[in-house]
Amino acid sequence: LSVFSWYELAISLRVSPQVASQSSILQLLFLVLLAEYLHPGAPFLYQLSADKASAAFIFAPVFFQSMARLQEDPTPQRWLLFILAGCSLSLTHPIILAYAVMIGGLFFVLGAGNWEVRKTVTVLVVLCSLLLPQILLRFVRVPTAQPTSYDPEGVLSQEGSDNVISQWQDSPFY
């Protein structure tokens, strides 16, 4: 599914079918070559069912393809596809969504020569609005949410942290 989404993304970017096939094969080859631990190929080959791998290798190309199609011809159906693809990324992995929104914003700003400024600004507002729920979940304090601590003192003082986290000697690093 992932390789097909790469192929379709290349086709939607107006690449010939032969070049799209070759690029998909090369992408797959490089992921196999980079399949060691902590390299990009490892999540693709061993953890594709994980949320970040699915978001990066399946949903993000569909999101970029919907952006390319939207830039070609902004019909209501393409707007709906674009928003739904963004929502699927938002619900799957918000960090991959943030990267996709940054890449998509540059895609529209650099390709704005074909579009009116009003349409480009509209797309950028929609892109930023896709991030809004995740920003609210992360930064707005509500009484039911406990503050999340990321500093060493807070993390190490949490109950059960010794089972998961180890401190590096007497340093503040963990």
JSON list of N, CA and C in Angstrom, two decimals, residues 1-6 44 48-65 88-89 96:
[
{"chain": "A", "resi": 1, "resn": "LEU", "atom": "N", "xyz": [0.82, -1.19, 0.00]},
{"chain": "A", "resi": 1, "resn": "LEU", "atom": "CA", "xyz": [0.00, 0.00, 0.00]},
{"chain": "A", "resi": 1, "resn": "LEU", "atom": "C", "xyz": [0.87, 1.26, 0.00]},
{"chain": "A", "resi": 2, "resn": "SER", "atom": "N", "xyz": [1.93, 1.19, 0.77]},
{"chain": "A", "resi": 2, "resn": "SER", "atom": "CA", "xyz": [2.83, 2.33, 0.85]},
{"chain": "A", "resi": 2, "resn": "SER", "atom": "C", "xyz": [3.50, 2.62, -0.49]},
{"chain": "A", "resi": 3, "resn": "VAL", "atom": "N", "xyz": [3.98, 1.58, -1.15]},
{"chain": "A", "resi": 3, "resn": "VAL", "atom": "CA", "xyz": [4.64, 1.76, -2.44]},
{"chain": "A", "resi": 3, "resn": "VAL", "atom": "C", "xyz": [3.65, 2.30, -3.47]},
{"chain": "A", "resi": 4, "resn": "PHE", "atom": "N", "xyz": [2.42, 1.84, -3.42]},
{"chain": "A", "resi": 4, "resn": "PHE", "atom": "CA", "xyz": [1.39, 2.37, -4.34]},
{"chain": "A", "resi": 4, "resn": "PHE", "atom": "C", "xyz": [1.11, 3.84, -4.06]},
{"chain": "A", "resi": 5, "resn": "SER", "atom": "N", "xyz": [1.14, 4.24, -2.79]},
{"chain": "A", "resi": 5, "resn": "SER", "atom": "CA", "xyz": [0.90, 5.65, -2.48]},
{"chain": "A", "resi": 5, "resn": "SER", "atom": "C", "xyz": [2.06, 6.51, -2.97]},
{"chain": "A", "resi": 6, "resn": "TRP", "atom": "N", "xyz": [3.30, 6.00, -2.92]},
{"chain": "A", "resi": 6, "resn": "TRP", "atom": "CA", "xyz": [4.43, 6.74, -3.49]},
{"chain": "A", "resi": 6, "resn": "TRP", "atom": "C", "xyz": [4.26, 6.89, -4.99]},
{"chain": "A", "resi": 44, "resn": "PHE", "atom": "N", "xyz": [9.79, 1.05, 8.37]},
{"chain": "A", "resi": 44, "resn": "PHE", "atom": "CA", "xyz": [9.06, 0.63, 7.18]},
{"chain": "A", "resi": 44, "resn": "PHE", "atom": "C", "xyz": [9.00, -0.88, 7.07]},
{"chain": "A", "resi": 48, "resn": "LEU", "atom": "N", "xyz": [5.61, -1.31, 10.22]},
{"chain": "A", "resi": 48, "resn": "LEU", "atom": "CA", "xyz": [4.71, -0.52, 9.39]},
{"chain": "A", "resi": 48, "resn": "LEU", "atom": "C", "xyz": [3.33, -0.36, 10.03]},
{"chain": "A", "resi": 49, "resn": "SER", "atom": "N", "xyz": [2.99, -1.26, 10.93]},
{"chain": "A", "resi": 49, "resn": "SER", "atom": "CA", "xyz": [1.70, -1.12, 11.60]},
{"chain": "A", "resi": 49, "resn": "SER", "atom": "C", "xyz": [1.75, -0.10, 12.73]},
{"chain": "A", "resi": 50, "resn": "ALA", "atom": "N", "xyz": [2.92, 0.38, 13.10]},
{"chain": "A", "resi": 50, "resn": "ALA", "atom": "CA", "xyz": [3.02, 1.42, 14.12]},
{"chain": "A", "resi": 50, "resn": "ALA", "atom": "C", "xyz": [2.47, 2.73, 13.56]},
{"chain": "A", "resi": 51, "resn": "ASP", "atom": "N", "xyz": [1.94, 3.55, 14.45]},
{"chain": "A", "resi": 51, "resn": "ASP", "atom": "CA", "xyz": [1.27, 4.77, 14.00]},
{"chain": "A", "resi": 51, "resn": "ASP", "atom": "C", "xyz": [2.18, 5.70, 13.23]},
{"chain": "A", "resi": 52, "resn": "LYS", "atom": "N", "xyz": [3.41, 5.90, 13.69]},
{"chain": "A", "resi": 52, "resn": "LYS", "atom": "CA", "xyz": [4.30, 6.84, 13.00]},
{"chain": "A", "resi": 52, "resn": "LYS", "atom": "C", "xyz": [4.72, 6.32, 11.63]},
{"chain": "A", "resi": 53, "resn": "ALA", "atom": "N", "xyz": [4.93, 5.02, 11.50]},
{"chain": "A", "resi": 53, "resn": "ALA", "atom": "CA", "xyz": [5.32, 4.46, 10.21]},
{"chain": "A", "resi": 53, "resn": "ALA", "atom": "C", "xyz": [4.15, 4.53, 9.23]},
{"chain": "A", "resi": 54, "resn": "SER", "atom": "N", "xyz": [2.95, 4.20, 9.69]},
{"chain": "A", "resi": 54, "resn": "SER", "atom": "CA", "xyz": [1.78, 4.29, 8.81]},
{"chain": "A", "resi": 54, "resn": "SER", "atom": "C", "xyz": [1.55, 5.73, 8.37]},
{"chain": "A", "resi": 55, "resn": "ALA", "atom": "N", "xyz": [1.70, 6.66, 9.31]},
{"chain": "A", "resi": 55, "resn": "ALA", "atom": "CA", "xyz": [1.49, 8.07, 8.97]},
{"chain": "A", "resi": 55, "resn": "ALA", "atom": "C", "xyz": [2.54, 8.55, 7.98]},
{"chain": "A", "resi": 56, "resn": "ALA", "atom": "N", "xyz": [3.80, 8.18, 8.19]},
{"chain": "A", "resi": 56, "resn": "ALA", "atom": "CA", "xyz": [4.87, 8.67, 7.32]},
{"chain": "A", "resi": 56, "resn": "ALA", "atom": "C", "xyz": [4.87, 8.00, 5.95]},
{"chain": "A", "resi": 57, "resn": "PHE", "atom": "N", "xyz": [4.61, 6.71, 5.90]},
{"chain": "A", "resi": 57, "resn": "PHE", "atom": "CA", "xyz": [4.78, 5.98, 4.65]},
{"chain": "A", "resi": 57, "resn": "PHE", "atom": "C", "xyz": [3.48, 5.77, 3.87]},
{"chain": "A", "resi": 58, "resn": "ILE", "atom": "N", "xyz": [2.32, 5.92, 4.52]},
{"chain": "A", "resi": 58, "resn": "ILE", "atom": "CA", "xyz": [1.06, 5.69, 3.81]},
{"chain": "A", "resi": 58, "resn": "ILE", "atom": "C", "xyz": [0.22, 6.96, 3.76]},
{"chain": "A", "resi": 59, "resn": "PHE", "atom": "N", "xyz": [-0.08, 7.54, 4.92]},
{"chain": "A", "resi": 59, "resn": "PHE", "atom": "CA", "xyz": [-0.99, 8.69, 4.95]},
{"chain": "A", "resi": 59, "resn": "PHE", "atom": "C", "xyz": [-0.36, 9.97, 4.43]},
{"chain": "A", "resi": 60, "resn": "ALA", "atom": "N", "xyz": [0.93, 10.22, 4.72]},
{"chain": "A", "resi": 60, "resn": "ALA", "atom": "CA", "xyz": [1.56, 11.46, 4.25]},
{"chain": "A", "resi": 60, "resn": "ALA", "atom": "C", "xyz": [1.62, 11.54, 2.73]},
{"chain": "A", "resi": 61, "resn": "PRO", "atom": "N", "xyz": [1.99, 10.47, 1.99]},
{"chain": "A", "resi": 61, "resn": "PRO", "atom": "CA", "xyz": [1.93, 10.59, 0.53]},
{"chain": "A", "resi": 61, "resn": "PRO", "atom": "C", "xyz": [0.52, 10.87, 0.00]},
{"chain": "A", "resi": 62, "resn": "VAL", "atom": "N", "xyz": [-0.49, 10.30, 0.65]},
{"chain": "A", "resi": 62, "resn": "VAL", "atom": "CA", "xyz": [-1.87, 10.58, 0.23]},
{"chain": "A", "resi": 62, "resn": "VAL", "atom": "C", "xyz": [-2.21, 12.04, 0.51]},
{"chain": "A", "resi": 63, "resn": "PHE", "atom": "N", "xyz": [-1.76, 12.55, 1.64]},
{"chain": "A", "resi": 63, "resn": "PHE", "atom": "CA", "xyz": [-1.97, 13.96, 1.98]},
{"chain": "A", "resi": 63, "resn": "PHE", "atom": "C", "xyz": [-1.30, 14.87, 0.94]},
{"chain": "A", "resi": 64, "resn": "PHE", "atom": "N", "xyz": [-0.05, 14.56, 0.58]},
{"chain": "A", "resi": 64, "resn": "PHE", "atom": "CA", "xyz": [0.65, 15.37, -0.43]},
{"chain": "A", "resi": 64, "resn": "PHE", "atom": "C", "xyz": [-0.01, 15.25, -1.79]},
{"chain": "A", "resi": 65, "resn": "GLN", "atom": "N", "xyz": [-0.51, 14.06, -2.12]},
{"chain": "A", "resi": 65, "resn": "GLN", "atom": "CA", "xyz": [-1.21, 13.89, -3.38]},
{"chain": "A", "resi": 65, "resn": "GLN", "atom": "C", "xyz": [-2.49, 14.72, -3.41]},
{"chain": "A", "resi": 88, "resn": "SER", "atom": "N", "xyz": [-6.91, 12.59, 8.87]},
{"chain": "A", "resi": 88, "resn": "SER", "atom": "CA", "xyz": [-6.39, 11.23, 9.11]},
{"chain": "A", "resi": 88, "resn": "SER", "atom": "C", "xyz": [-4.97, 11.28, 9.64]},
{"chain": "A", "resi": 89, "resn": "LEU", "atom": "N", "xyz": [-4.17, 12.20, 9.14]},
{"chain": "A", "resi": 89, "resn": "LEU", "atom": "CA", "xyz": [-2.82, 12.38, 9.69]},
{"chain": "A", "resi": 89, "resn": "LEU", "atom": "C", "xyz": [-2.87, 12.90, 11.11]},
{"chain": "A", "resi": 96, "resn": "ILE", "atom": "N", "xyz": [3.99, 13.75, 12.56]},
{"chain": "A", "resi": 96, "resn": "ILE", "atom": "CA", "xyz": [4.07, 13.59, 11.10]},
{"chain": "A", "resi": 96, "resn": "ILE", "atom": "C", "xyz": [3.15, 14.62, 10.44]}
]
